[in-house]
CSV table of C-alpha atoms in Angstrom, one decimal:
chain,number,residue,atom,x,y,z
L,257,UNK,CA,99.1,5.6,123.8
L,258,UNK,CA,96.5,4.6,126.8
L,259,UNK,CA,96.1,7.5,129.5
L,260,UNK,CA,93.5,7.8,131.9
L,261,UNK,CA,92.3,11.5,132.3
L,262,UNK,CA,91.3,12.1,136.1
L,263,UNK,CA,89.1,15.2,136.0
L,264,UNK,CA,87.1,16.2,133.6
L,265,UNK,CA,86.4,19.9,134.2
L,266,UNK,CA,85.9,22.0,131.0
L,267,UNK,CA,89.9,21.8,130.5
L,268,UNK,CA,90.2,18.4,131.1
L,269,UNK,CA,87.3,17.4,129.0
L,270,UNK,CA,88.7,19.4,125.8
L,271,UNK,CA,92.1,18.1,126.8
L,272,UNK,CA,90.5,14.5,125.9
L,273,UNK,CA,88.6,15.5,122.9
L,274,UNK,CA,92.0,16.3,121.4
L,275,UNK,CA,93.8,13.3,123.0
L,276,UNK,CA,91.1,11.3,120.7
L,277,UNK,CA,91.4,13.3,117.7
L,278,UNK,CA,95.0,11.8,117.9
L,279,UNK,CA,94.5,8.4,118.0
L,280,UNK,CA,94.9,7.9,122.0
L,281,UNK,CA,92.8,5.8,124.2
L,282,UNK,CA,92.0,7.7,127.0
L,283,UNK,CA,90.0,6.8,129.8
L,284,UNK,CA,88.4,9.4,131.6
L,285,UNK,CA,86.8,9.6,135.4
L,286,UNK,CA,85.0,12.5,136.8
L,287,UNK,CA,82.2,12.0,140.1
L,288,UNK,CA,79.7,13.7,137.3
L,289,UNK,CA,77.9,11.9,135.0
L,290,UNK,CA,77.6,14.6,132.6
L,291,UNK,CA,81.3,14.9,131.4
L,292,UNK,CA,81.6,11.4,131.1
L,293,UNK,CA,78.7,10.9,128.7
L,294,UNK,CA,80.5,13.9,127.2
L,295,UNK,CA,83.9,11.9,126.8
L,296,UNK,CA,82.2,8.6,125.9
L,297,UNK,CA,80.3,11.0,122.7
L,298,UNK,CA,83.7,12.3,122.0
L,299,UNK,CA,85.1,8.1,121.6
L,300,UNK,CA,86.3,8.1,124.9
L,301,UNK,CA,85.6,5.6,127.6
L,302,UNK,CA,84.2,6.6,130.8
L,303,UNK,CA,84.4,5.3,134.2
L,304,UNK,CA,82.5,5.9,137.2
L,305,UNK,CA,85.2,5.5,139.8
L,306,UNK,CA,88.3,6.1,140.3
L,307,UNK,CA,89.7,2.8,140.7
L,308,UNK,CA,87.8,1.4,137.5
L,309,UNK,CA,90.4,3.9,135.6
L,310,UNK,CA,93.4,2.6,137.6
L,311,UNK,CA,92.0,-1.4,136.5
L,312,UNK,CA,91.6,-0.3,132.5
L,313,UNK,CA,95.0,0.6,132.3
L,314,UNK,CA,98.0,-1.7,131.4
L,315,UNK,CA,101.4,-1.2,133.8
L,316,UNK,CA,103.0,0.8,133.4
L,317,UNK,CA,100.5,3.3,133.4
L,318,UNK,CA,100.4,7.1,132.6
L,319,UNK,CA,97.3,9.0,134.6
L,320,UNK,CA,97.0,12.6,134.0
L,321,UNK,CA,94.7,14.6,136.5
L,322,UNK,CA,92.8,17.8,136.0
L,323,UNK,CA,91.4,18.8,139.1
L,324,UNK,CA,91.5,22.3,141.5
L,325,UNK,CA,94.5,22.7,143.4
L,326,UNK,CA,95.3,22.3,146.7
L,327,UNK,CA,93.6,20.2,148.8
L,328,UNK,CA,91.2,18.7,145.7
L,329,UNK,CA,94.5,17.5,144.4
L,330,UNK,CA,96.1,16.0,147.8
L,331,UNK,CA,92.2,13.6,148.4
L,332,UNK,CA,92.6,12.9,144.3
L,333,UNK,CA,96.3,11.6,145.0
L,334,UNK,CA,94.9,9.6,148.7
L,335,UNK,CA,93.2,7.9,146.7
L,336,UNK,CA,94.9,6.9,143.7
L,337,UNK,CA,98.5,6.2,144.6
L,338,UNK,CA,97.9,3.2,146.8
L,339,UNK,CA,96.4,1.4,144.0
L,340,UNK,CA,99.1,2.3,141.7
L,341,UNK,CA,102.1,0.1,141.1
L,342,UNK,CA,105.7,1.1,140.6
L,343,UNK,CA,107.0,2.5,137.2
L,344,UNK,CA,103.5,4.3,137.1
L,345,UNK,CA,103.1,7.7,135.5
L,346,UNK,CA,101.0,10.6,137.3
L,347,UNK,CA,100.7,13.8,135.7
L,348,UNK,CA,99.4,17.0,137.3
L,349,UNK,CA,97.9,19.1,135.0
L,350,UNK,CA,96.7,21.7,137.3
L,351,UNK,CA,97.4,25.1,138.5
L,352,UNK,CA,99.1,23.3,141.4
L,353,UNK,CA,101.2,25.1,143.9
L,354,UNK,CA,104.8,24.4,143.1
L,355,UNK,CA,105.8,23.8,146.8
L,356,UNK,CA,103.2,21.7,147.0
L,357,UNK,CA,104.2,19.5,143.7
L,358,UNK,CA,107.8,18.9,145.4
L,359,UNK,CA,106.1,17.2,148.2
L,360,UNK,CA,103.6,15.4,146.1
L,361,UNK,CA,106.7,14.1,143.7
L,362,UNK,CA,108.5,13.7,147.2
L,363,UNK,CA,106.0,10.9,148.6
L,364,UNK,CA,105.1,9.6,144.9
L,365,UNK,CA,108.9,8.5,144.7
L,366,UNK,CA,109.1,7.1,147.7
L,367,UNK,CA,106.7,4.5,146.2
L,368,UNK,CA,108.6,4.0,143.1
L,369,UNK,CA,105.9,6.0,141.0
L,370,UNK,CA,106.9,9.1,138.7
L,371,UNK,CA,105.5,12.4,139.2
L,372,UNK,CA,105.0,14.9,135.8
L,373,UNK,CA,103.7,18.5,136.7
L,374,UNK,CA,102.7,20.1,133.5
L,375,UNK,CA,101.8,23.6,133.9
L,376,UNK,CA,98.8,24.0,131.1
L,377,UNK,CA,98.2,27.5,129.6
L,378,UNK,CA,95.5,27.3,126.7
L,379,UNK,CA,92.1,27.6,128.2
L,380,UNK,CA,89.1,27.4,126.5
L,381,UNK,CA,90.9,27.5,123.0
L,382,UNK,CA,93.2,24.9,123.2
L,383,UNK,CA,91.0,21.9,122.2
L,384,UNK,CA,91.5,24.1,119.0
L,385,UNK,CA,94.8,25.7,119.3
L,386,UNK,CA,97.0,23.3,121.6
L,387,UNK,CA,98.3,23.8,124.3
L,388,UNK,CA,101.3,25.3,126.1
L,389,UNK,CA,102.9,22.7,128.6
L,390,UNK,CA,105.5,23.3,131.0
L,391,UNK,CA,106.5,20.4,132.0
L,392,UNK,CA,109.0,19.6,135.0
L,393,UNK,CA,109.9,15.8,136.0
L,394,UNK,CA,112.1,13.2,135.3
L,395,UNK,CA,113.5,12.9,131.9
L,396,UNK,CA,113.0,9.6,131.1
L,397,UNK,CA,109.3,9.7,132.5
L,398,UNK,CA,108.7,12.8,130.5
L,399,UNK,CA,110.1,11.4,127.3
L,400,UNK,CA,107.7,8.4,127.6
L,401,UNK,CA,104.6,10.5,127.8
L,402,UNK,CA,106.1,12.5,124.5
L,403,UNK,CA,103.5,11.1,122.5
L,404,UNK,CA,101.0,12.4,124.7
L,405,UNK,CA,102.4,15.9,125.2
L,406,UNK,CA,103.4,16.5,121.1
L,407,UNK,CA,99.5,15.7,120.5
L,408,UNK,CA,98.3,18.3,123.0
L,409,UNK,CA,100.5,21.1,122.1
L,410,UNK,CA,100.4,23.4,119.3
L,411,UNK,CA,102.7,21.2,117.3
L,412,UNK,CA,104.7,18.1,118.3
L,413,UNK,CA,108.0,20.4,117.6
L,414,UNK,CA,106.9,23.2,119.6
L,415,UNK,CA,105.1,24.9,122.8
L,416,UNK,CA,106.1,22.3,124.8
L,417,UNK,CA,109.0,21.1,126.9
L,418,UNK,CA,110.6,19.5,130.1
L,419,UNK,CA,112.0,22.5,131.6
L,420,UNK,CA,113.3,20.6,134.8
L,421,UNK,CA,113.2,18.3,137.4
L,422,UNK,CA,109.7,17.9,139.2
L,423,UNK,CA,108.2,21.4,140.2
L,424,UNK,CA,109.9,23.0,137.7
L,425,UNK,CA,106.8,23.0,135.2
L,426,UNK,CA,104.5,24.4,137.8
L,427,UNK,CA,106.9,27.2,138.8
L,428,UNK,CA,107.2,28.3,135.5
L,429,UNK,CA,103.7,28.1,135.3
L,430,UNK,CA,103.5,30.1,138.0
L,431,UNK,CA,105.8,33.0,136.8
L,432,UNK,CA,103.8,32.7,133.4
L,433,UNK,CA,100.6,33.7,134.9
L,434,UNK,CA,101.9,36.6,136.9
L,435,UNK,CA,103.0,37.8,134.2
L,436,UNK,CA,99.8,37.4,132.6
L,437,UNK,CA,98.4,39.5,135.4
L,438,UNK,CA,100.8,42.4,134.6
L,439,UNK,CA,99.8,41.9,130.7
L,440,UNK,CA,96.3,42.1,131.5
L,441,UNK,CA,96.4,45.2,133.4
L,442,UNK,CA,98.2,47.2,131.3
L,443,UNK,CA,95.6,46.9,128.7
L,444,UNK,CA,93.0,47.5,131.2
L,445,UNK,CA,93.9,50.6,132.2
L,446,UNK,CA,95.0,52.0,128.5
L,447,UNK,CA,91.9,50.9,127.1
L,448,UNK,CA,90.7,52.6,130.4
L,449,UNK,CA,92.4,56.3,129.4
L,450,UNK,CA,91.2,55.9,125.5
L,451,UNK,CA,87.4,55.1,126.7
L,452,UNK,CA,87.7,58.3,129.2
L,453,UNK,CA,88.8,60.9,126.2
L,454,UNK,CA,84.9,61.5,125.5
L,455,UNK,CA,85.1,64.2,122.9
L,456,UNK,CA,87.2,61.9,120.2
L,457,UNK,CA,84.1,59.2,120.4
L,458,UNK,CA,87.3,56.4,120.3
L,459,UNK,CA,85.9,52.6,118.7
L,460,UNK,CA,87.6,50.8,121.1
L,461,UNK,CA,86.8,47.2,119.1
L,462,UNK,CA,88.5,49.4,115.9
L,463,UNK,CA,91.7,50.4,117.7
L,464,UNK,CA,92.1,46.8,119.0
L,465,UNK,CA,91.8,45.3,115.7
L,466,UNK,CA,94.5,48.1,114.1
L,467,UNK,CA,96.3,47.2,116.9
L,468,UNK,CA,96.1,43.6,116.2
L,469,UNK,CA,98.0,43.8,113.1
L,470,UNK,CA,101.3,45.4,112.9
L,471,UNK,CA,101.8,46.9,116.3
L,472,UNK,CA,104.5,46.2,119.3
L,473,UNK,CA,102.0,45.3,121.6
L,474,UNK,CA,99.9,42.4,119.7
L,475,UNK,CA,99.2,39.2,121.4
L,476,UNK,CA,96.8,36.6,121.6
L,477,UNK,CA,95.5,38.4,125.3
L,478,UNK,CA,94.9,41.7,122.1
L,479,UNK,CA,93.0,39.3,120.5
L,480,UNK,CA,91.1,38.4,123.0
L,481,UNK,CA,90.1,41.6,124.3
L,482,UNK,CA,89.1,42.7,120.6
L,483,UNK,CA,86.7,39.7,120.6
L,484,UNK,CA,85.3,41.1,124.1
L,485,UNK,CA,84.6,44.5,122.4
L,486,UNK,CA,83.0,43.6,120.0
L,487,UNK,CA,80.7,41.6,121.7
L,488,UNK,CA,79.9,44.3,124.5
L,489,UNK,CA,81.8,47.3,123.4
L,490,UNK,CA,81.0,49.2,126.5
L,491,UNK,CA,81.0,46.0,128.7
L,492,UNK,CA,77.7,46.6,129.7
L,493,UNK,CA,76.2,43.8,133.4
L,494,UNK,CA,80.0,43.3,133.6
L,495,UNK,CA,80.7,44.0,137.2
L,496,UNK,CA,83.8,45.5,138.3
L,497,UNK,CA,84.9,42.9,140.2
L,498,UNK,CA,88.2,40.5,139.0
L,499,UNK,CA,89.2,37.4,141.0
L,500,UNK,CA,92.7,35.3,141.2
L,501,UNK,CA,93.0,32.0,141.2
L,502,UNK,CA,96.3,32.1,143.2
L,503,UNK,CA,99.3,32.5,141.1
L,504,UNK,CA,100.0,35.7,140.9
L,505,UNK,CA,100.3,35.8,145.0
L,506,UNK,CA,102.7,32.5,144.9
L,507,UNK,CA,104.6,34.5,142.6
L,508,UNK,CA,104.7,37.7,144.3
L,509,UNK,CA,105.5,35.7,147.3
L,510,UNK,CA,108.7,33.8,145.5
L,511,UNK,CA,109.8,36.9,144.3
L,512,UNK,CA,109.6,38.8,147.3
L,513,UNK,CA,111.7,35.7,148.8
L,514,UNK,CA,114.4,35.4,145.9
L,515,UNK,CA,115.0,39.7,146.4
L,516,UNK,CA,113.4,40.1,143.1
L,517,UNK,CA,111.5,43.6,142.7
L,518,UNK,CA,108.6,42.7,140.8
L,519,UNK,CA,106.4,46.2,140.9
L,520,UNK,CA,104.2,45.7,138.0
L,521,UNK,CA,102.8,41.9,138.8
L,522,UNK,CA,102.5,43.4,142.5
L,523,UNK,CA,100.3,46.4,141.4
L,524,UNK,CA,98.2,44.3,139.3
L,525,UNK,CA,97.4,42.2,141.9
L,526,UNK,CA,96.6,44.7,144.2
L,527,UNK,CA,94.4,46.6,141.4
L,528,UNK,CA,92.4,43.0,141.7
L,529,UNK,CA,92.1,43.0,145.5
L,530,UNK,CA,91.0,46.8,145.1
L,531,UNK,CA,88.2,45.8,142.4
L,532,UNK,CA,86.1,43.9,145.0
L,533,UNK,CA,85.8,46.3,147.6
L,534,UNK,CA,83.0,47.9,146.8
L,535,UNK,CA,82.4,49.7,150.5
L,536,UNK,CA,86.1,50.7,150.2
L,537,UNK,CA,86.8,52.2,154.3
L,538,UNK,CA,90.7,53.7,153.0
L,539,UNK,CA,88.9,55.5,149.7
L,540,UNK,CA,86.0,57.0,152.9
L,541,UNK,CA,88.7,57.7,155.3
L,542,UNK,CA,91.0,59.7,152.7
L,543,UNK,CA,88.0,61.9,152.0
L,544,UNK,CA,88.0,62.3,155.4
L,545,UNK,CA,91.2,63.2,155.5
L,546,UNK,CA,91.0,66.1,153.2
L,547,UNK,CA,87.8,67.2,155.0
L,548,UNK,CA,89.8,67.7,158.1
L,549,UNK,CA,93.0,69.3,156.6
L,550,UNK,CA,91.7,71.4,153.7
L,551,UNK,CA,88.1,71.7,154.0
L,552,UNK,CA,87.5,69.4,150.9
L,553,UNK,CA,83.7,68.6,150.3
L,554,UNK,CA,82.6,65.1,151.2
L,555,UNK,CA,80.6,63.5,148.6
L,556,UNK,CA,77.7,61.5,151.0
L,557,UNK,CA,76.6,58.3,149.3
């Protein structure tokens, strides 16, 4: 199947690679000319503008685009939908806002074009492993692109579906990364305890590899943090520091609308805000605090 691949980030690029690998044309446009000699060594054929990947496709077309949400995405869709034609596919890929997708789908329909959102989980491993794709739009439009979808998941059978009309896919994407945030905590702050009991000299890479195996709490995130142990088993020019990309607000936010309680995703997110304030003025004041009320030393900086 022809698709033209609109972004080709380090996601989108492997995304390609692995299109090829099963027999798809794809055509790929990215304002770099890196990636796109990157895609053309990989047996893909690069454009240099955007339009050039609208012109190489036959109607109807399928265009799937990897590029950072928000307003990145809404200039990407200015310019591409106008030279679209009705019956055309577009497929966000992105870690779009789900809100954002509904009005996107909104003003695609309203020029007779359909609009996929595929929430993609996989990162830099899928090129290898597949990847997961939630995908939310109509049926018949999804089950056109099923060639497309069945070669970049796991397994054509399997970690992939439509899970709803359009926004659906990015929703559940969404949800699926705040979890992710709990997940991610909880590990970091066990490993935390076991690398704070000093006088048992724990192997942290060790006890994530038994853990690995066997255990109620294996997963791929275990896997990944035994492969970051035992590269830097004491994580050493790591800073403290931990960013978000957005989801795990949206989805505190949702639930926070829908009544939900949602108290371990909430603290996780906090426990990022917290890691970047390095001159924190609540941990100074609370010092002060017990200065004033208890005499408690102060420890100056």
């Amino acid at each position: 199947m022809d698709i033209a691949m609109i972004g080709l980030g380090k996601m989108g690029a492997n995304m390609a690679r692995r299109l090829r690998a099963g027999g798809h044309r794809v055509i790929g446009f990215d304002p770099a000319e890196a990636p796109r000699s990157a895609l053309a060594t990989a047996g893909g054929e690069p454009v240099d503008a955007l339009e050039r990947a609208v012109e190489a496709l036959a109607p109807p077309r399928a265009l799937w685009i990897m590029v950072p949400a928000g307003a990145p995405t809404d200039a990407t869709l200015d310019r591409l939908m106008p030279r679209l034609a009705a019956g055309d596919t577009i497929v966000d890929g992105g870690n779009s806002y789900y809100r954002d997708t509904l009005r996107r789908a909104a003003a695609a329909a309203a020029r007779g074009l359909h609009y996929v959102d595929s929430g993609t989980s996989g990162g830099v491993w899928g090129l290898h492993e597949g990847y997961s794709l939630m995908i939310g739009g109509d049926p018949a439009a999804v089950e056109r692109l099923r060639p497309i979808f069945a070669t970049l998941a796991p397994a054509p059978d399997r970690g992939w579906g439509r899970v709803g009309p359009s926004g659906a896919g990015h929703f559940t994407k969404m949800v699926h990364n705040g979890i992710e945030y709990g997940l991610m905590q909880a590990y970091a702050e066990g490993f935390s305890i076991l690398e704070h009991k000093h006088e048992f000299e724990l192997d942290l890479h060790q006890i994530a590899e038994i853990w690995r195996h066997g255990s109620v709490v294996r997963s791929w995130l275990l896997d990944l943090t035994a492969n970051a142990l035992a590269d830097n088993p004491t994580l050493a020019g790591i800073a403290p520091y931990v960013e978000d990309s957005g989801e795990g607000r949206w989805t505190l936010a949702e639930a926070i609308e829908l009544g939900v309680p949602a108290s371990v995703i909430a603290q996780s997110l906090l426990a990022r805000l917290r890691s970047r304030d390095a001159d924190s003025f609540s941990d100074k004041l609370l010092a002060a605090m017990r200065n004033q009320f208890g005499g408690h030393a102060i420890k100056r900086e």
